[in-house]
Coordinates of C-alpha atoms (C1' of nucleotides) in Angstrom, one line a residue:
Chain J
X1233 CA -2.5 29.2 -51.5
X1234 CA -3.3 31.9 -49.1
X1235 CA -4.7 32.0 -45.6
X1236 CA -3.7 28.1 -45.6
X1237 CA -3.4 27.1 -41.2
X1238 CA -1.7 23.7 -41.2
X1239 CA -4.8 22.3 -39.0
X1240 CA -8.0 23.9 -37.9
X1241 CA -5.9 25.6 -35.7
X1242 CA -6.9 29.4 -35.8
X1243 CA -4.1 32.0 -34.6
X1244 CA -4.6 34.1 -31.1
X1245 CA -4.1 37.5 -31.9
X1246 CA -1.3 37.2 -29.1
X1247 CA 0.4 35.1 -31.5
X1248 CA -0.2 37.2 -34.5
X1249 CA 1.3 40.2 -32.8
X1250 CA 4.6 38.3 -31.1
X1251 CA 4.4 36.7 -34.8
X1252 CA 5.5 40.6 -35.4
X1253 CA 8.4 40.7 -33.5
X1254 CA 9.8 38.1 -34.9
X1255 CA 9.8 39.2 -38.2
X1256 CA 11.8 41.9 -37.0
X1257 CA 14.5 39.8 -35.5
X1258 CA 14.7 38.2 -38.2
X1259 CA 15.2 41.1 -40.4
X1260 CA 17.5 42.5 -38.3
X1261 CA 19.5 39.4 -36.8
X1262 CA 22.7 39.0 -38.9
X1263 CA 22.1 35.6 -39.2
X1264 CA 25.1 33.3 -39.9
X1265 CA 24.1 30.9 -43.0
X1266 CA 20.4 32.4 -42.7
X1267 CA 19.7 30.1 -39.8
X1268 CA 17.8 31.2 -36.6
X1269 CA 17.1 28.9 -33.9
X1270 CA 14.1 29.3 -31.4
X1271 CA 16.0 30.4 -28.2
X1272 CA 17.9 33.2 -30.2
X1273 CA 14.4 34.7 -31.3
X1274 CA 13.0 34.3 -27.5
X1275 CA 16.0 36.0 -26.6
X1276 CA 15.6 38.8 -29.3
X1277 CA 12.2 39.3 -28.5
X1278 CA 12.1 38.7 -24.8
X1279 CA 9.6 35.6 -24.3
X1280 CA 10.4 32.2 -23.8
X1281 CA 12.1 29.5 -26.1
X1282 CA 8.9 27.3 -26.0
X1283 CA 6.6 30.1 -26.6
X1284 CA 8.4 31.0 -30.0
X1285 CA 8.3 26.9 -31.0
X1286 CA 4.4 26.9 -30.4
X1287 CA 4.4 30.1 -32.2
X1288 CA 5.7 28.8 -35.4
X1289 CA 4.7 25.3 -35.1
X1290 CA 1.3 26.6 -35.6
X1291 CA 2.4 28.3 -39.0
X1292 CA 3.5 24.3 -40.4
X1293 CA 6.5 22.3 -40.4
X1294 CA 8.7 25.2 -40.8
X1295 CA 11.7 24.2 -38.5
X1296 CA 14.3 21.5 -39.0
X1297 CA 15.2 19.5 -36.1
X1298 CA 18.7 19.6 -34.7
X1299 CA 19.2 22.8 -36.9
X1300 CA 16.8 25.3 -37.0
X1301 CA 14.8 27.4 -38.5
X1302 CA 15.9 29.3 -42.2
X1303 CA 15.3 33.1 -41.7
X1304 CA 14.3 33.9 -45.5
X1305 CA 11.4 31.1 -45.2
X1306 CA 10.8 31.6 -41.9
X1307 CA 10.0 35.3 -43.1
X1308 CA 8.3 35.0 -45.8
X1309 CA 5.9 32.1 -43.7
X1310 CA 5.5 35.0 -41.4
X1311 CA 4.4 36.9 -43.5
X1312 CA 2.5 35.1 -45.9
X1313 CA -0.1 34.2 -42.6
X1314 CA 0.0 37.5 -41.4
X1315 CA -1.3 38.5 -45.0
X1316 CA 1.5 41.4 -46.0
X1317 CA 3.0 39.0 -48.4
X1318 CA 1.5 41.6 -50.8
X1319 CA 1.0 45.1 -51.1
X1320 CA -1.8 46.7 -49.3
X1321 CA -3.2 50.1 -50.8
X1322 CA -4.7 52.9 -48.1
X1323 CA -5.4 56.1 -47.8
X1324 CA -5.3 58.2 -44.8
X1325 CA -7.4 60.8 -43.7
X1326 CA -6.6 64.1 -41.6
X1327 CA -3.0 65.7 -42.3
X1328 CA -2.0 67.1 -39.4
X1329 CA 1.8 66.2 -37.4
X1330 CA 0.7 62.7 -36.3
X1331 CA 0.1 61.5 -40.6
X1332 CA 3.5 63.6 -41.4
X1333 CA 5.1 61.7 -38.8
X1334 CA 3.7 58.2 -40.0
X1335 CA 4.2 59.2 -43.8
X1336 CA 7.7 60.2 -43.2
X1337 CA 8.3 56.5 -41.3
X1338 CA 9.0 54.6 -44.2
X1339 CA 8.9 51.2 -42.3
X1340 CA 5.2 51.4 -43.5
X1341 CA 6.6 51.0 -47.6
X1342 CA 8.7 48.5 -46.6
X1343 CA 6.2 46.6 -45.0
X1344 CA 4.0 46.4 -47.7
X1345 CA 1.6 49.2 -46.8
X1346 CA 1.6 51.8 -49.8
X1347 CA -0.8 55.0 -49.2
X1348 CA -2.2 56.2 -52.2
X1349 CA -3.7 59.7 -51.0
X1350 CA -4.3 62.0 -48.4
X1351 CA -7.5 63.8 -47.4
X1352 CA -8.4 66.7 -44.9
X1353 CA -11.1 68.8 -44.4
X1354 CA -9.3 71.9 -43.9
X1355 CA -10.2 73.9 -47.2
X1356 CA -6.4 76.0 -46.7
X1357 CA -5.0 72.6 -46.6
X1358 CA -6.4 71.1 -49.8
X1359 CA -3.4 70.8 -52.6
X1360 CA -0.3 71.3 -50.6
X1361 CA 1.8 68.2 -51.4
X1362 CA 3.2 66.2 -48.5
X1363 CA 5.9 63.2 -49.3
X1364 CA 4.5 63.6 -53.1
X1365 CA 1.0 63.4 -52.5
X1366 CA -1.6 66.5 -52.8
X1367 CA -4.1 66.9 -50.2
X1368 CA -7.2 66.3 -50.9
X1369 CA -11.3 67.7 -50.1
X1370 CA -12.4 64.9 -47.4
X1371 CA -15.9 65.1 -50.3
X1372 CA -14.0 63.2 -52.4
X1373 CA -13.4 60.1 -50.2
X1374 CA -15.6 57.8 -51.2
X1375 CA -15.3 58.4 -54.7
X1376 CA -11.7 58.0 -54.5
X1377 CA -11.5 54.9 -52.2
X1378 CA -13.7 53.4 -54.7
X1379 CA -11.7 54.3 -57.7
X1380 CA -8.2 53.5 -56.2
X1381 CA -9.2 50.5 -55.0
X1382 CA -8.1 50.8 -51.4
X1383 CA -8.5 48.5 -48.4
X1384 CA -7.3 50.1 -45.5
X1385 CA -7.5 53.8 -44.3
X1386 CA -5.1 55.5 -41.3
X1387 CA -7.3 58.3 -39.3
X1388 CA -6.1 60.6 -37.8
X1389 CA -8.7 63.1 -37.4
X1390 CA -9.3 65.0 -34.5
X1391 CA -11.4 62.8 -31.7
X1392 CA -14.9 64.6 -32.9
X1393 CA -14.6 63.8 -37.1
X1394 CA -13.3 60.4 -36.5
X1395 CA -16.7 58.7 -35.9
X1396 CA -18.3 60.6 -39.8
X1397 CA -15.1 59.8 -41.4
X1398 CA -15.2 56.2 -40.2
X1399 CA -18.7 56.0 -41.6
X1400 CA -17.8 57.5 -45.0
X1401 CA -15.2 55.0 -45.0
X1402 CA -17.4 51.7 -44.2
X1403 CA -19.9 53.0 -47.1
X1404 CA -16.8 53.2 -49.6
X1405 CA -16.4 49.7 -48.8
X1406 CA -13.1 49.7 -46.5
X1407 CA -11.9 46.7 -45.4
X1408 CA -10.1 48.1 -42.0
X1409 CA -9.0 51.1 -40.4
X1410 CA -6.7 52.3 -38.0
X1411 CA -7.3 54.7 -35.9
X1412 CA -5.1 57.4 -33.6
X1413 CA -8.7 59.1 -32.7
X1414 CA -9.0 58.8 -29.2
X1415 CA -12.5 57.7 -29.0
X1416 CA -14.1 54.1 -29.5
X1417 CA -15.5 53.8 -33.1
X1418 CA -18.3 51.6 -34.0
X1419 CA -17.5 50.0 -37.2
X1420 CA -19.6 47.0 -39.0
X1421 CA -18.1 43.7 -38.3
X1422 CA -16.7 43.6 -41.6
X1423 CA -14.6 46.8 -41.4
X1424 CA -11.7 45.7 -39.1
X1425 CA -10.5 48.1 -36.4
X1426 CA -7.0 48.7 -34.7
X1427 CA -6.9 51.6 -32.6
X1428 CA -3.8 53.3 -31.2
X1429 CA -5.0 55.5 -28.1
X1430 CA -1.9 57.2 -27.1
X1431 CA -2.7 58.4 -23.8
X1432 CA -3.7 55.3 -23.2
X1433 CA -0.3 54.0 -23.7
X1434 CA 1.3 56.2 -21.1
X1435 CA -1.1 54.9 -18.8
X1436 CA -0.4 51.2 -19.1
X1437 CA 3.3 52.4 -18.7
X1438 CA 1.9 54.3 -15.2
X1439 CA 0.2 50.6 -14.6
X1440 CA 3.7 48.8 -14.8
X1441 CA 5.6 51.2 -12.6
X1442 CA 2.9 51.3 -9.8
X1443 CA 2.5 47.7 -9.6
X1444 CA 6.4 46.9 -10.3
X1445 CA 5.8 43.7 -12.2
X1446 CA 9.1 41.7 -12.0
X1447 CA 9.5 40.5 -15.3
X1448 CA 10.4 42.9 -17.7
X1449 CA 9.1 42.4 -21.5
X1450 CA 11.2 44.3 -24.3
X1451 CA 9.2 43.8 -26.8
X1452 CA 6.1 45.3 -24.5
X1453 CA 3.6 46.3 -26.6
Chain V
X1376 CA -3.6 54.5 0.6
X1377 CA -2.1 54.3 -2.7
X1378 CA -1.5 50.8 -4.0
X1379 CA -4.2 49.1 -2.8
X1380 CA -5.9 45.8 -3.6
X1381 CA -8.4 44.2 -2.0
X1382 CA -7.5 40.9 -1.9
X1383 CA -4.0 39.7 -3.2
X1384 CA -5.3 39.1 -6.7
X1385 CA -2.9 41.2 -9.1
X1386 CA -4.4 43.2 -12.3
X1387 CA -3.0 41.2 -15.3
X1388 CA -1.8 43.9 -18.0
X1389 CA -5.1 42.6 -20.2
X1390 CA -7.2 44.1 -17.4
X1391 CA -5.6 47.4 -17.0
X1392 CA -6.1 47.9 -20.7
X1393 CA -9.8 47.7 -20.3
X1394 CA -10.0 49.3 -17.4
X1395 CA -8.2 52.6 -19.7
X1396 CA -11.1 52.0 -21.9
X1397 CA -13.9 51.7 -18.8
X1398 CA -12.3 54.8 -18.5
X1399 CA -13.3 56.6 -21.3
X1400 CA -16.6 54.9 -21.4
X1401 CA -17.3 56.4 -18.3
X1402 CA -15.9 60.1 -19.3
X1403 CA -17.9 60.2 -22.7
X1404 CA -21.8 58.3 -21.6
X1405 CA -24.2 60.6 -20.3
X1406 CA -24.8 59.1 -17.4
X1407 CA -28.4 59.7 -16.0
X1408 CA -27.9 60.3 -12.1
X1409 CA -24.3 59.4 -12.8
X1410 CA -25.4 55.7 -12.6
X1411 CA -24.1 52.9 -15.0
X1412 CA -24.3 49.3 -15.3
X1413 CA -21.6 46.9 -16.5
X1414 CA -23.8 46.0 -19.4
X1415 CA -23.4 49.7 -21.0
X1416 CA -19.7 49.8 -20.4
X1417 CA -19.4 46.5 -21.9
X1418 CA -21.7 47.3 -24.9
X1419 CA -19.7 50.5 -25.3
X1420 CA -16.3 49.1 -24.9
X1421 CA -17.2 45.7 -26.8
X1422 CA -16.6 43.0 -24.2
X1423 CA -18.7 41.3 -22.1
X1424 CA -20.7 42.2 -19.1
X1425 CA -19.4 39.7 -17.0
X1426 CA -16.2 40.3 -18.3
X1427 CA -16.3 43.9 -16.9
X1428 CA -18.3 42.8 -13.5
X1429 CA -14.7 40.3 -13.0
X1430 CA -12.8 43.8 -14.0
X1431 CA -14.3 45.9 -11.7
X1432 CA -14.6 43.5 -8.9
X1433 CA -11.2 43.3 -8.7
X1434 CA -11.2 46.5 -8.0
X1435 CA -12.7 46.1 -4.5
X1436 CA -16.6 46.3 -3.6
X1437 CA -17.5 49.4 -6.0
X1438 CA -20.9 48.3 -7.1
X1439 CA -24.0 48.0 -5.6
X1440 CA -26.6 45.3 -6.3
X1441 CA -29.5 45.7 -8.0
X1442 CA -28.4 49.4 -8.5
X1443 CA -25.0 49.6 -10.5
X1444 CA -22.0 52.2 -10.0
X1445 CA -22.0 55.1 -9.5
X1446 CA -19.4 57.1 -12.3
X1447 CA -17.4 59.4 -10.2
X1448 CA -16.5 57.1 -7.6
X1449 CA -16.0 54.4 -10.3
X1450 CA -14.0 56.3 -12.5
X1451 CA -11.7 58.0 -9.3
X1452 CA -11.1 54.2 -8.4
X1453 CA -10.0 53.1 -11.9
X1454 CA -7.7 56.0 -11.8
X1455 CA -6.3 55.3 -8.7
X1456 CA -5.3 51.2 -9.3
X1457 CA -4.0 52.6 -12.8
X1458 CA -2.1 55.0 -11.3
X1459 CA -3.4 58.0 -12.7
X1460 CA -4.4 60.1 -9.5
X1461 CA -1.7 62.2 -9.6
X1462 CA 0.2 64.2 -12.0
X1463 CA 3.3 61.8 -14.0
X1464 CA 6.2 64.1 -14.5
X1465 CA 8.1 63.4 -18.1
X1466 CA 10.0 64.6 -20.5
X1467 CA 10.5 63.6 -24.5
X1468 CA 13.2 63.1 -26.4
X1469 CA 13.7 63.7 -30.5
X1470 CA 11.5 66.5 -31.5
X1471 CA 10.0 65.7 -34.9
X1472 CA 6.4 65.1 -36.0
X1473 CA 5.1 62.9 -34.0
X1474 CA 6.5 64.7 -31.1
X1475 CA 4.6 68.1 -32.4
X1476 CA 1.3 65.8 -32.7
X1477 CA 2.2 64.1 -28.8
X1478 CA 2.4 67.2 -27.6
X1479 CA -0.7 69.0 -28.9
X1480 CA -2.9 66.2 -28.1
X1481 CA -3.6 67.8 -24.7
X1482 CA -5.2 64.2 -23.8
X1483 CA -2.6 63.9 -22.1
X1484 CA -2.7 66.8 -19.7
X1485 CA -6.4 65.6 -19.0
X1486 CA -5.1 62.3 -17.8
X1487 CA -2.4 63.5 -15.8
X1488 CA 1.2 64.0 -17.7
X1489 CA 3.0 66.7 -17.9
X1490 CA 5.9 67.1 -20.8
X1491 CA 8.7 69.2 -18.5
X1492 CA 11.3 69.4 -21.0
X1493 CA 12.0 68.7 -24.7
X1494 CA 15.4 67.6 -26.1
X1495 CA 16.9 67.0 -29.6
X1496 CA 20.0 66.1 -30.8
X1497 CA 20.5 68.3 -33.7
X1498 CA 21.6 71.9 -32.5
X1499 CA 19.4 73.1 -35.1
X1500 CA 16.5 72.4 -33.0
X1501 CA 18.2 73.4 -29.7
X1502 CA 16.2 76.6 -28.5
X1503 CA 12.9 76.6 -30.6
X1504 CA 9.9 76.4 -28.6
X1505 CA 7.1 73.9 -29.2
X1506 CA 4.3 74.0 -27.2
X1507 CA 5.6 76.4 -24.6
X1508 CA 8.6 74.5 -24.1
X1509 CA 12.2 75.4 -25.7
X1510 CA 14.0 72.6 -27.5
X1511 CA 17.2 71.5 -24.6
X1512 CA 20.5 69.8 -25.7
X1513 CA 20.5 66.2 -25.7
X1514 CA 23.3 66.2 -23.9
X1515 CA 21.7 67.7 -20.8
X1516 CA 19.3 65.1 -21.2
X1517 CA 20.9 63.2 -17.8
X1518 CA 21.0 66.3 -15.3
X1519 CA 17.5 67.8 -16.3
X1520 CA 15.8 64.5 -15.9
X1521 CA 17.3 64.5 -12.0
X1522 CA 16.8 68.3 -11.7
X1523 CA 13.2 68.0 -12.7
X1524 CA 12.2 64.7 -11.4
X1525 CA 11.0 63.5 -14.3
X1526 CA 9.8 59.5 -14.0
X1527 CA 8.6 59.4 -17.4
X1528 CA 9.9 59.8 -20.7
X1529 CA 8.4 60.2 -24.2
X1530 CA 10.9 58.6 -26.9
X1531 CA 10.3 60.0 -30.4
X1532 CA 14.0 59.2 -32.1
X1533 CA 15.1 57.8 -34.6
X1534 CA 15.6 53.9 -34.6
X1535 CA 19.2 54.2 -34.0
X1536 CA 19.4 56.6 -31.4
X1537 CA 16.4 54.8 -28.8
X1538 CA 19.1 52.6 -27.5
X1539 CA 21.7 55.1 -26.7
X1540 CA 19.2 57.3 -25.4
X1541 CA 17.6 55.0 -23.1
X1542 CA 20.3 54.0 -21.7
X1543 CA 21.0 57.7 -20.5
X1544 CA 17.4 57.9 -19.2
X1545 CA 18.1 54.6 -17.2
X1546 CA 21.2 56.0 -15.7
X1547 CA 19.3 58.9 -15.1
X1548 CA 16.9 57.1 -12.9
X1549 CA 13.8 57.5 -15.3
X1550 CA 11.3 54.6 -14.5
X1551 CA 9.3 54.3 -17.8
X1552 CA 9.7 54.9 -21.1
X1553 CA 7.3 55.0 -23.5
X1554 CA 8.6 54.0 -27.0
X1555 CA 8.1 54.9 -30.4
X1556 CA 11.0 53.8 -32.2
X1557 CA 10.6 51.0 -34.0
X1558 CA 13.7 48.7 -31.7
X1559 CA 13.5 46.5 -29.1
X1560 CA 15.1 48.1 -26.4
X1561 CA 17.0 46.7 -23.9
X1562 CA 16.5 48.1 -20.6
X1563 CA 16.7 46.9 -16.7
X1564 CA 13.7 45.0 -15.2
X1565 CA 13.4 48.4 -12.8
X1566 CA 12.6 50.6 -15.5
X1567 CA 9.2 49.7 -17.2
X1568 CA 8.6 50.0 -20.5
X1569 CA 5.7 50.3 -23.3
X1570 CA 6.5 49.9 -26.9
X1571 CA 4.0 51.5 -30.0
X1572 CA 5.3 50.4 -33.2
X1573 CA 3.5 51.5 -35.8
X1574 CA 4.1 49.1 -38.7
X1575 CA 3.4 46.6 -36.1
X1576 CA -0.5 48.1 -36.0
X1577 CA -1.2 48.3 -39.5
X1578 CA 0.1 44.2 -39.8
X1579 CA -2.3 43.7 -37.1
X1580 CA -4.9 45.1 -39.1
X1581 CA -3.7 43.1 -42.3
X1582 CA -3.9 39.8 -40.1
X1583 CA -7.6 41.1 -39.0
X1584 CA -8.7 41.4 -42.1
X1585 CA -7.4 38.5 -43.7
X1586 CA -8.4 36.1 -40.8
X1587 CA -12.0 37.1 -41.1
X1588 CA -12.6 37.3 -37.3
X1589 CA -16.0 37.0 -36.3
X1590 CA -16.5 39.1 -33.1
X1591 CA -15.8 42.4 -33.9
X1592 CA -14.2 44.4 -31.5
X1593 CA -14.8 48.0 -31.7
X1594 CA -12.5 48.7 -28.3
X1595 CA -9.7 46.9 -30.1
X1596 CA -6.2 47.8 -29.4
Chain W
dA1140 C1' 25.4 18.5 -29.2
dA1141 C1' 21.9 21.3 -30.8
dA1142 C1' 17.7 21.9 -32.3
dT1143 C1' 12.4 21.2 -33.2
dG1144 C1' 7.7 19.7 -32.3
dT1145 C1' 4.4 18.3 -29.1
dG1146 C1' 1.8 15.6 -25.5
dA1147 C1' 0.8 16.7 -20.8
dA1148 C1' 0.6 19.7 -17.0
dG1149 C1' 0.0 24.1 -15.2
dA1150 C1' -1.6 28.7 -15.1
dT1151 C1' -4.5 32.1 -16.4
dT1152 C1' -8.5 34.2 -18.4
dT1153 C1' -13.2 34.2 -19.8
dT1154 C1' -17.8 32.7 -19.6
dC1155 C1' -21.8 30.8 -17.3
dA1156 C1' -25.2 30.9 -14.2
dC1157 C1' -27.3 32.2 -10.3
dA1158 C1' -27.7 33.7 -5.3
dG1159 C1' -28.5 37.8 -3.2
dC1160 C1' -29.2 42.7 -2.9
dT1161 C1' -32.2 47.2 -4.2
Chain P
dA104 C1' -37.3 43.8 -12.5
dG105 C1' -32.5 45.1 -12.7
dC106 C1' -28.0 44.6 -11.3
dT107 C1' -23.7 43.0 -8.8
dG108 C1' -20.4 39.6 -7.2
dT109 C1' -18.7 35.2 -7.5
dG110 C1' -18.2 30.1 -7.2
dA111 C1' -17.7 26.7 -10.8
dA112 C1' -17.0 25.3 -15.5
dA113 C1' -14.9 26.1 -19.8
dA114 C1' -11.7 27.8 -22.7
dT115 C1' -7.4 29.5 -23.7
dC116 C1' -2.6 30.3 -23.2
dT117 C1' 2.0 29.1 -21.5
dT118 C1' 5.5 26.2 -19.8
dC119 C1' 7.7 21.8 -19.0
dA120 C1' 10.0 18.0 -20.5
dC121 C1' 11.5 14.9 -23.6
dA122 C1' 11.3 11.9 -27.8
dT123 C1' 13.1 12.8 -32.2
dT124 C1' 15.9 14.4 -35.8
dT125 C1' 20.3 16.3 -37.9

DNA sequence: AAATGTGAAGATTTTCACAGCT
DNA sequence: AGCTGTGAAAATCTTCACATTT
């Protein structure tokens, strides 16, 4: 019943990640009799009307013609194909503001995401207790990513450990990573990478104002 | 002398991203002779070489046949279409964690922002220094901007206070914000915006993993 | 009237393949 | 031999427009 695309039809990761978006409308659209139409997502999420149809069309005969779409469903489609219709267990790896910050940003629980420990490296650091988890050796990683079972690991390492830990990782059999490391990690094919380069951010932002584009996305990623 | 392009092709936002990450290809390779060829920035950047030869000839006749580019000169002209050649002034609002992490990642001094001013909302906050800088009412936020200049600004708040708060850097005449709350914000088509949820990145990495994607993309955003 | 779903058209992006330099 | 730049082809993505359903 999982991973189940209506036709052969693979999703773009464009799609995956407006897909995103409208999962929060939904959630946060008071939606009058749970319905939500196509042009009040667009609107919501600042595409087009036909864009959001294609969008969900591709997910399976989810809409009802002359009515709508129903928000709950709709949500839990989304969901379902994005594949956090479940709980998914990680750990994350260097302690520093940047994992306080994201630990502390409970969006991540709510999501579906559930971190099960921290490690660092820093000996001094090693049993302090942050949002109810001790800190733990970075020796034990693979040991403990093995034993708890998780799939997906948050680094945020300074840019020089992130390639060792990332390798540590991939040999405990994690399934993907994301990483704040600004540097470009080489991972196996099967350990799936998202990185978040955060000066690389503020340059696409310097990109958009020196070359005024005219339309202006809100939901700009 | 700023703004230029060659012909009157425009850099789609897809480009600009790689370019970021040409970019650090070219910062981190040891480049013998300060040579490289589009075949090791794609291999390190995981894309194509033609894909980068289309990138960089956009760029205007940097290359030379049979030879490559030469890294400086490459890298000065990447900066220079991104918008990077000069120094960004900005400021950043809502002084928790991820704003302590923001602001010790001195990546972004390298690649030219600077963090003016710091303000917070609770009076708590109002005076402690982070980072060199002391903690400034929010309520200032509006006449600092315009006293310092500021074009940029960094928006660590929480969800409920973005809006609010970008609306008083729009009247302030800010031109991008780079957002962190997890909103869609509504601003005017003058002032450019780039969002970084951070639920949003690890459902990306769900959907990765769950669609088994073949190519693996070790640049991947 | 208010919506979806979808062929067809259009636009954009990527890849191919190779001429033309060094 | 090694490498760029670029037409042309291919693939992909987006928009248009409208038949179809409630």
């Amino acid at each position: 019943m999982r991973d189940r695309r209506p036709e052969g039809e693979r999703l773009s990761r464009a799609t995956a990640h407006r897909l995103s978006l409208y999962l929060r409308a939904l959630a946060v659209w008071p939606a009058d009799g749970g319905r939500m139409s196509s042009t009040r997502i667009a609107l919501a999420c600042g595409v087009t009307d036909a864009q959001v149809r294609r969008d969900l069309a591709s997910l399976g005969h989810l809409g009802r013609r002359g009515l709508g779409y129903d928000a709950p469903e709709l949500s839990a489609a989304i969901r379902a194909v994005l594949g956090i219709d479940r709980v998914w267990r990680a750990v994350l790896v260097g302690v520093g503001n940047l994992a306080r910050a994201l630990l502390r940003y409970r969006g991540f629980r709510t999501q579906g995401f559930e971190v099960l420990a921290l490690f660092d490296a820093d000996p001094t650091k090693v049993g302090e207790r942050v949002e109810g988890l001790a800190i733990e050796p970075t020796e034990r990683l693979t040991d403990r990513v093995r034993d708890l079972g998780a799939e997906l690991a948050i680094l945020t390492v300074p840019a020089d450990a992130a390639q060792p830990v990332a390798d540590q990782l991939t040999a405990a059999g994690i399934r993907g990573v994301l990483n704040f490391a600004p540097v470009l990690l080489r991972l196996p094919p099967r350990v799936k990478l998202v990185s978040v380069d955060l000066a690389i951010q503020l340059e696409q932002l310097a990109f958009l104002i020196q070359h005024g584009e005219p339309a202006a996305d809100p939901a700009a990623r």
